[in-house]
Coordinates of C-alpha atoms and ligand atoms in Angstrom, one line a residue:
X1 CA 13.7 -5.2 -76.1
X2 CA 16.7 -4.5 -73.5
X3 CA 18.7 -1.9 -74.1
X4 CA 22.0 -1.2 -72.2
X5 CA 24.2 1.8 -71.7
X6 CA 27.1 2.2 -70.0
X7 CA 28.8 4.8 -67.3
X8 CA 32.6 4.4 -67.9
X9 CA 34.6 5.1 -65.0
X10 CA 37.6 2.4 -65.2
X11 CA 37.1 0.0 -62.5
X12 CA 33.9 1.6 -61.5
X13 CA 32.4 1.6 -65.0
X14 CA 28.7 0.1 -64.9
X15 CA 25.7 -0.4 -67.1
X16 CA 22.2 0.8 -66.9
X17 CA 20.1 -2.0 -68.5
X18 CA 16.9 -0.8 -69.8
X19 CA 13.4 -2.4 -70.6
X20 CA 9.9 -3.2 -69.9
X21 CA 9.2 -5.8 -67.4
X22 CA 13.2 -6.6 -66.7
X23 CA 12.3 -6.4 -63.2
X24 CA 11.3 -9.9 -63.0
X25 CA 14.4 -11.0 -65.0
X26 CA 16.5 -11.9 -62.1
X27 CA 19.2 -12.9 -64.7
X28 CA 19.9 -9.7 -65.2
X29 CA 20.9 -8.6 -61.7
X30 CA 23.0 -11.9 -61.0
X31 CA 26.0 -11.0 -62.3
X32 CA 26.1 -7.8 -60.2
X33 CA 25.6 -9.5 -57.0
X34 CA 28.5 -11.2 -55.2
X35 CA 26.9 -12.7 -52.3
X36 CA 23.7 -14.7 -51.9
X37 CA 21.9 -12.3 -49.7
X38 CA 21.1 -8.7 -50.6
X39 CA 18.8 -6.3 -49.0
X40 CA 16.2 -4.5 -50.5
X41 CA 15.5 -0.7 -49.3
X42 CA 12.3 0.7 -50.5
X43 CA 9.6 2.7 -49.2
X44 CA 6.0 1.9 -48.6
X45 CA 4.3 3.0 -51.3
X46 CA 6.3 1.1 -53.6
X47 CA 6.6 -2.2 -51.6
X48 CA 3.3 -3.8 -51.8
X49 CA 3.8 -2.3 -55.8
X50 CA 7.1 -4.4 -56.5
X51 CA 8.9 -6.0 -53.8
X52 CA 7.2 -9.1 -54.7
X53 CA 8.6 -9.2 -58.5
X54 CA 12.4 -8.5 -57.1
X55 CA 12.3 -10.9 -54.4
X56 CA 11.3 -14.0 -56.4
X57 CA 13.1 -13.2 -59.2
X58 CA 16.3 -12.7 -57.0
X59 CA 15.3 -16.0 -55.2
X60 CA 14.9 -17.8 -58.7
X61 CA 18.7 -16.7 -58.8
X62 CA 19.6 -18.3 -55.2
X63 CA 19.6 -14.9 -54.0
X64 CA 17.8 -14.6 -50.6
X65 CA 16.3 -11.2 -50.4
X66 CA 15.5 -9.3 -47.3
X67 CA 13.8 -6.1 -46.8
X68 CA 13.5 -2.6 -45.0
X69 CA 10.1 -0.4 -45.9
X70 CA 10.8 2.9 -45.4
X71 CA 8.4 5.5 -45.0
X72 CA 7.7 7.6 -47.7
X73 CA 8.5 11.3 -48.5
X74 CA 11.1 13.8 -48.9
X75 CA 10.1 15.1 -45.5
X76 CA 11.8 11.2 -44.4
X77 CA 15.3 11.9 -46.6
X78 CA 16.9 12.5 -43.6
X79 CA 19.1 10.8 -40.5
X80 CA 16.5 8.9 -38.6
X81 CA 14.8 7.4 -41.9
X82 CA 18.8 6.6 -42.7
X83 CA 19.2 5.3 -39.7
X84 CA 16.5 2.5 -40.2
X85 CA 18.8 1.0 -43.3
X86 CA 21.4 0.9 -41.0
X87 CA 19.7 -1.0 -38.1
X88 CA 18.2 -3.3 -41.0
X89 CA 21.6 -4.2 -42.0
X90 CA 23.0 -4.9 -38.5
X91 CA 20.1 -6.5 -37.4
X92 CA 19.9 -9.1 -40.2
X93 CA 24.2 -9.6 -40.1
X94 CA 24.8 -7.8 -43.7
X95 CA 28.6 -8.3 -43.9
X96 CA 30.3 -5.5 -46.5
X97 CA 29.9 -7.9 -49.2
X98 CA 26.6 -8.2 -48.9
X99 CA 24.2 -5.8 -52.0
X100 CA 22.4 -3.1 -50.9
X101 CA 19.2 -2.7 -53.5
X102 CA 17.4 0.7 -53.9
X103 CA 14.1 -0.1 -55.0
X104 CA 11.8 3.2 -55.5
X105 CA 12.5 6.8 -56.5
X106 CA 14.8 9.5 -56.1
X107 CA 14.7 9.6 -52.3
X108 CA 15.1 5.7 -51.5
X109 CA 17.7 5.6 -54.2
X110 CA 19.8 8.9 -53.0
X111 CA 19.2 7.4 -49.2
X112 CA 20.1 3.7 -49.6
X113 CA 23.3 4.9 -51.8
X114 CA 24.3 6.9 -49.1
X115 CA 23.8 3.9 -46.6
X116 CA 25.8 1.9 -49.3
X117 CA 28.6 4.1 -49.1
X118 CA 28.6 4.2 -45.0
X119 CA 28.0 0.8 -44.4
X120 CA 31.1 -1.1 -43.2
X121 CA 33.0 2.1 -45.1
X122 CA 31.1 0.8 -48.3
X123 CA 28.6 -1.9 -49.8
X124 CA 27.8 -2.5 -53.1
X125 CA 24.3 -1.2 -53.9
X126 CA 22.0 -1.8 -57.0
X127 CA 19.6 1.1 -58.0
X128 CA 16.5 0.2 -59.1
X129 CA 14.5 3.1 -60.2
X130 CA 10.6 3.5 -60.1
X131 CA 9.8 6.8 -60.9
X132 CA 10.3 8.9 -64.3
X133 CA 12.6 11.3 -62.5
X134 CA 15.0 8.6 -60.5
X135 CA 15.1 6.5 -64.0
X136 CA 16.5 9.7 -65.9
X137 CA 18.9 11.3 -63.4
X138 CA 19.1 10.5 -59.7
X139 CA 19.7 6.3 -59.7
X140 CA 22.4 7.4 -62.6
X141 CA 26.1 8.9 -61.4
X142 CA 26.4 8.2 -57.7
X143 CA 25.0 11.4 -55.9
X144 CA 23.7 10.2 -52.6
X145 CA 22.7 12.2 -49.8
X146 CA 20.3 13.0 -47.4
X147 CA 18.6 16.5 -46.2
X148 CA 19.4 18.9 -43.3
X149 CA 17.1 21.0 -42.1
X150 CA 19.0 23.7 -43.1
X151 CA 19.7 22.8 -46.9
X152 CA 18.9 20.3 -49.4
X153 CA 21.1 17.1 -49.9
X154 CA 24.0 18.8 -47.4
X155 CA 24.9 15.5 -46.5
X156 CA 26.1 12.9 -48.8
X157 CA 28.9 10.8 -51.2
X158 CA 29.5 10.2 -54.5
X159 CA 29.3 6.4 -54.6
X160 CA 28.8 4.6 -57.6
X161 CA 26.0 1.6 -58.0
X162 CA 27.4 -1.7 -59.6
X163 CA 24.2 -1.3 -61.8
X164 CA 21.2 0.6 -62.7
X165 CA 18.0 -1.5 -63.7
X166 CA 15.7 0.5 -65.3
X167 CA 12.4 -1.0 -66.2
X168 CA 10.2 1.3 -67.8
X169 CA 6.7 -0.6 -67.2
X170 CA 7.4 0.7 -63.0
X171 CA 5.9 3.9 -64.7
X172 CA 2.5 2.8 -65.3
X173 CA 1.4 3.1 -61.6
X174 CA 3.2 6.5 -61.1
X175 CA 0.8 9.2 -60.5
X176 CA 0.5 11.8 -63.3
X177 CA 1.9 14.8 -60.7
X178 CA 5.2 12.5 -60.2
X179 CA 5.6 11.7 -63.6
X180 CA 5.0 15.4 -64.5
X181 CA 7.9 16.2 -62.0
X182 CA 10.6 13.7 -63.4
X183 CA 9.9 15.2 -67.4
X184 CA 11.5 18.5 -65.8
X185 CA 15.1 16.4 -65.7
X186 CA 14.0 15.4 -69.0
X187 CA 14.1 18.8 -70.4
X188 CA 17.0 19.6 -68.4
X189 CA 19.5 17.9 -70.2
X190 CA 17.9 19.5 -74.0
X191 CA 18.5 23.0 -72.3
X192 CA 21.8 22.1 -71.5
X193 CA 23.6 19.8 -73.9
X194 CA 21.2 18.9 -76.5
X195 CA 19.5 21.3 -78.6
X196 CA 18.3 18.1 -80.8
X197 CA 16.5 16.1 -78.0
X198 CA 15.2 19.7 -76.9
X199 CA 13.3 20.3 -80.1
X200 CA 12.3 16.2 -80.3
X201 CA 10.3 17.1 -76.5
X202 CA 8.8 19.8 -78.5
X203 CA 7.6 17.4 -80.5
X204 CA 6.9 14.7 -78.3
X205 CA 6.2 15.8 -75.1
X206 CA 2.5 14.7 -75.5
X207 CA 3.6 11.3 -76.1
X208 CA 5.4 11.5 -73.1
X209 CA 2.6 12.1 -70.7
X210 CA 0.3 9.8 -72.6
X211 CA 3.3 7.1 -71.6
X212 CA 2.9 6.1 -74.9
X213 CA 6.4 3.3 -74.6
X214 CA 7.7 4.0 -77.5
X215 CA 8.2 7.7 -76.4
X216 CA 8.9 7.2 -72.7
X217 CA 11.9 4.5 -73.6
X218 CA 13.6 7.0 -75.9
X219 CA 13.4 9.7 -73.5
X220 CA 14.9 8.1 -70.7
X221 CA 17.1 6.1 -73.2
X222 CA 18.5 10.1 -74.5
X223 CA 18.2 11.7 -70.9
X224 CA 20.6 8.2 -69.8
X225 CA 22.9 8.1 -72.7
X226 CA 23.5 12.0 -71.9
X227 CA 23.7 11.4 -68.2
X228 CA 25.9 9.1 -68.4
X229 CA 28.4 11.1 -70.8
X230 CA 28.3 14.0 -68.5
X231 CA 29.3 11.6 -65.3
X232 CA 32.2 9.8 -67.6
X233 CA 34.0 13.2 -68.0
X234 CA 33.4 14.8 -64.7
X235 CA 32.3 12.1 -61.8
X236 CA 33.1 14.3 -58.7
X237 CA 31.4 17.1 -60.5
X238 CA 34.8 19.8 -61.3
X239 CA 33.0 21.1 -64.0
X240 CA 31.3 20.1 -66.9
X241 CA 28.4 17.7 -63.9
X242 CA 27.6 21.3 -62.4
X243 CA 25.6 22.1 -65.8
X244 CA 23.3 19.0 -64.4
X245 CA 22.4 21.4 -61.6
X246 CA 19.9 23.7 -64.0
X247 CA 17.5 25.4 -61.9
X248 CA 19.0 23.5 -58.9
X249 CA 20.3 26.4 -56.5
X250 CA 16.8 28.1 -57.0
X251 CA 15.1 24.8 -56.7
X252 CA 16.8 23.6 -53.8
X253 CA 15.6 26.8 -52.2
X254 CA 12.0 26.2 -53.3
X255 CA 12.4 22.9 -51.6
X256 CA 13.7 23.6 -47.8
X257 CA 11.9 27.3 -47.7
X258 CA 8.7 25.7 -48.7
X259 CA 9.1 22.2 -46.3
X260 CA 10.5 19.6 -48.0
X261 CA 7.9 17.6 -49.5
X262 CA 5.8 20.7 -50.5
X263 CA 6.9 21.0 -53.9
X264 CA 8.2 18.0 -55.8
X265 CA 11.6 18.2 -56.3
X266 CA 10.8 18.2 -60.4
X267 CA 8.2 20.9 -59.7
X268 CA 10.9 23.3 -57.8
X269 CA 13.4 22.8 -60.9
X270 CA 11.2 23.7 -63.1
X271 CA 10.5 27.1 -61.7
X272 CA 13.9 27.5 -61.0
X273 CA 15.2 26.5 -64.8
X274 CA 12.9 29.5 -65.4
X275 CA 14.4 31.7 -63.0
X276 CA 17.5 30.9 -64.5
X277 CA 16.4 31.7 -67.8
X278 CA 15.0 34.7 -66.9
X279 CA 18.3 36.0 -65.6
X280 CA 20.3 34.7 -68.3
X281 CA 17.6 36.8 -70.4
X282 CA 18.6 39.7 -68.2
X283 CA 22.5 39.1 -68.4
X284 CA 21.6 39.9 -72.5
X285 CA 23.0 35.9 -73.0
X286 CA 19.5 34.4 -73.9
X287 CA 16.7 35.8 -75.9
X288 CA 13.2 36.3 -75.0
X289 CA 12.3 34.5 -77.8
X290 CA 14.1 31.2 -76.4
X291 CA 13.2 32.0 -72.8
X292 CA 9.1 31.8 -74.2
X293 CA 9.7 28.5 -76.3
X294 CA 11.5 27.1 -72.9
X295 CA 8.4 28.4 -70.5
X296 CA 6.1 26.7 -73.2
X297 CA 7.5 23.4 -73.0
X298 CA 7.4 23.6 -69.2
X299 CA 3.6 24.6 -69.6
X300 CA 3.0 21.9 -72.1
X301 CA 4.4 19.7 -69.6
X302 CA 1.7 20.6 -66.7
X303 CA 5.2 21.8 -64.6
X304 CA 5.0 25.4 -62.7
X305 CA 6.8 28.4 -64.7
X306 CA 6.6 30.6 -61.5
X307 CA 8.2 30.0 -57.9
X308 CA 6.4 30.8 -54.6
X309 CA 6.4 33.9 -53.1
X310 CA 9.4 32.9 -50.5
X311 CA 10.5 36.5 -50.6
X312 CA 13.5 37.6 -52.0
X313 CA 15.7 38.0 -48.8
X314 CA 14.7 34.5 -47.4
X315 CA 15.3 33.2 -51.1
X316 CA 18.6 34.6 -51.1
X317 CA 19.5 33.4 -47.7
X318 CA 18.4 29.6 -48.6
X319 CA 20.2 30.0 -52.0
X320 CA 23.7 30.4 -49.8
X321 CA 23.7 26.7 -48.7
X322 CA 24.4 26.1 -52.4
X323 CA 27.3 23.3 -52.8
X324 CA 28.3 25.6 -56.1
X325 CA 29.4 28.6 -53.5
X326 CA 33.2 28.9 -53.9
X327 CA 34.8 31.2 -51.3
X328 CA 31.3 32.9 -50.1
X329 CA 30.3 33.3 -54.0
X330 CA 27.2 32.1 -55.3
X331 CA 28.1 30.1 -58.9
X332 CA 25.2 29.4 -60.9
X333 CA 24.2 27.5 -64.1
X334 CA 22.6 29.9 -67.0
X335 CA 21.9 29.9 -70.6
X336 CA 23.9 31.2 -73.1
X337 CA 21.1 29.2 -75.6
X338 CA 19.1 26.4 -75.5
X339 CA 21.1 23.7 -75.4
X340 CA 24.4 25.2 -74.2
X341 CA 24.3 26.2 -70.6
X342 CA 27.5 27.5 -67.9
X343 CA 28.3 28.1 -64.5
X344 CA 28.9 31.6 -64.2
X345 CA 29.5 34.1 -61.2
X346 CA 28.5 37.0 -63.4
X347 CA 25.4 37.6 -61.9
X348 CA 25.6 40.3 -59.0
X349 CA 23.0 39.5 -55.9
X350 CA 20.6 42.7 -57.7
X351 CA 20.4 40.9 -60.6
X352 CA 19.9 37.3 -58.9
X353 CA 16.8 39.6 -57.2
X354 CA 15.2 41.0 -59.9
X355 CA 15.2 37.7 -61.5
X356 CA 13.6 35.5 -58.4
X357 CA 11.2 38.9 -58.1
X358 CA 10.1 38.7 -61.6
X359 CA 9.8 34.7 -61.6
X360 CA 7.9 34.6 -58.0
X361 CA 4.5 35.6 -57.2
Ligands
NAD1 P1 10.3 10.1 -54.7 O1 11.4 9.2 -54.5 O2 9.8 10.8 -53.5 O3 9.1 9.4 -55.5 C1 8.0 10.1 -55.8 C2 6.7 9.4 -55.2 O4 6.4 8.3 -56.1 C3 6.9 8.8 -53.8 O5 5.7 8.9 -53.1 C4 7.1 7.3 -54.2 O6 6.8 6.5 -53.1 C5 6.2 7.1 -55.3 N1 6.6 6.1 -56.2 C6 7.9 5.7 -56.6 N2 7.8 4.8 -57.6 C7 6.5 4.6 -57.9 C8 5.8 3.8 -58.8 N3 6.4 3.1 -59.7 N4 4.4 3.8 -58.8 C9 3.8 4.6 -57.9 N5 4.4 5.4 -57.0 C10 5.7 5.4 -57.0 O7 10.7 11.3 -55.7 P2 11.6 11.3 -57.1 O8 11.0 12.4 -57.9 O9 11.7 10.0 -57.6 O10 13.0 11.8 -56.5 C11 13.3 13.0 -56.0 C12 14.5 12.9 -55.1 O11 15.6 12.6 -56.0 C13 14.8 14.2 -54.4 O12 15.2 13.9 -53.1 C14 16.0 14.7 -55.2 O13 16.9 15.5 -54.4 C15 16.7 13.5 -55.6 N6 17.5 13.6 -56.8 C16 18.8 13.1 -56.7 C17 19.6 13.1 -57.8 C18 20.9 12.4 -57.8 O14 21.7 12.6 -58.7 N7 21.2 11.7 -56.8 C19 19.2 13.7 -59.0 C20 17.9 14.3 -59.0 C21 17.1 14.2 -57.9
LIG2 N1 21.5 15.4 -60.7 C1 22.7 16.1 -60.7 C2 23.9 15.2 -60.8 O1 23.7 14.0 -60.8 O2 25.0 15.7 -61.0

């Protein structure tokens, strides 16, 4: 069964079409595709997996379908990697109407949107997610970026796909650690919006790890339909898209301060959703009752509860490249409940400390 949602934003409004093997189903692309020529941007671990599906089912549309392999990694989510997109398009003549497709996770989908959006001063691009984490979050909402050495996705644009196509059977060769890491963006949006779905991964989350289809198509179904909500109301992210960035600012700092490609980005939010929870705890806006049930679910989910031991200075330092600091002033998301979270500058830098200290090892 294909399901379909859609992201409404007027003229830029577009629809994330979900299923099991819709990857083959060329048909389904088509009528997002203006030209006759697209080119595919994946990486090489997911190449040999399913460039062969996209390209003949593209070609079975008239669609000639070229290809650049990047290599794989967060440590590559950067300008020279970006730079090979770029050369690919030149090289093979891609005019500004020709599609751009995103074929893989997070990192091809955040690197070939933000070739998208350069290209020719824009492209349209397809995302085409293959990993639990890129199908729930990243390929939805048009954040695209790259690293800098110096902070996490400094360097980017909001650019909207023309469509997401989400096929859920791309799961079933994802390794349990990466599929581990995208359920953290799962339980993201329960902690932030939806006390309901929260409680339903309570009950489910084994399912989820198991793949079992019928729960892995209605988590990413929920974790789209609220995705997509949050992006409708608040694209360039002015408010209500911050909440989306639970755990980030600590996670981000996990991220560079560790090397990128250390922790998985998944893995980094979900010690930094704790953090965050921990200081809410401390701010007297959570209970401990709700920060346990929250650690739990993490712990259920085989996801890390604790951050390195960065140090708290060199934590703090990292956490100032935030993109939430507003006039030198760190905002951050925290948890007034599960299921309702805000962005607050409450917190003084002592309490931000105590928490990372008490959430580190
Ligand atoms: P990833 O893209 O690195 O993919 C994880 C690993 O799985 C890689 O080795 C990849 O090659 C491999 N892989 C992908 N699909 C596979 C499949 N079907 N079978 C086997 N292996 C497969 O990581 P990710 O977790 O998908 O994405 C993380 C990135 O997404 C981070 O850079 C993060 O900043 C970004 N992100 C962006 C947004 C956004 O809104 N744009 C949101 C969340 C995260
Ligand atoms: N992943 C955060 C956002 O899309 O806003």
């Amino acid at each position: 069964m294909i399901q379909t949602l859609d992201v409404t934003l007027e003229e830029r409004s577009y629809p994330i079409i979900i299923g099991r093997g819709v990857l083959a189903n060329g048909a389904l692309l088509r009528p997002y595709i203006k030209q006759n020529k697209v080119l595919i941007v994946t990486n090489e671990t997911v190449a040999p997996l399913y460039i062969d599906t996209v390209q003949s089912a593209l070609e079975k549309q008239g669609v000639s379908a070229i290809s650049v392999v990047l290599p794989d990694g967060e440590q590559f989510k950067n300008w020279e990697t970006l730079n090979l997109i770029f050369d690919a398009l030149l090289g093979a003549h891609c005019e500004r109407g020709t599609t751009l497709v995103a074929l893989g996770g997070g990192v091809v989908g955040d690197m070939g949107g933000f070739a998208a959006a350069c290209y020719q001063r824009g492209m349209p691009f397809i995302q085409v997610p293959t990993t639990l984490l890129s199908l729930v979050d990243s390929s939805v909402g048009g954040k695209t970026a790259i690293n800098h050495p110096l902070g996490k996705n400094m360097i980017g644009a909001f650019y909207q796909p023309k469509a997401v196509l989400a096929d859920i059977a791309t799961l079933d060769t994802l390794p349990d650690r990466e599929l581990k890491a995208g359920v953290a963006e799962v339980i993201k949006y329960g902690l932030i919006r939806d006390p309901e779905f929260f409680s339903w991964l309570e009950l489910h989350i084994d399912s989820i790890l198991a793949r079992d289809p019928e729960a892995v198509i209605f988590a990413v179904h929920r974790s789209c339909a609220n995705k997509a909500e949050v992006v409708a109301a608040d694209e360039r992210e002015t408010g209500e898209r911050a909440l989306l960035n639970l755990g980030h600012t600590f996670g981000h700092a996990i991220e560079t301060g560790m090397g990128y490609g250390k922790w998985l980005h998944g893995e980094a939010v979900a010690a930094g959703t704790l953090i965050a929870a921990e200081l809410s705890c401390q701010l007297g806006w959570l209970d401990a009752d709700a920060v346990l049930r929250i650690e739990r679910l993490f712990l259920r989910a085989g996801l890390p509860v604790r951050g390195p031991g960065l140090g708290v200075a060199r934590f703090l330092e990292l956490m100032r490249h935030d993109k939430k600091v507003e006039a030198g002033r760190l905002r951050l998301i925290l948890l007034q409940g599960i299921g309702k979270a805000v962005m607050s500058d409450a917190a003084s830098e002592a309490q931000i400390a105590r928490a990372i200290e008490a959430r580190c090892t």
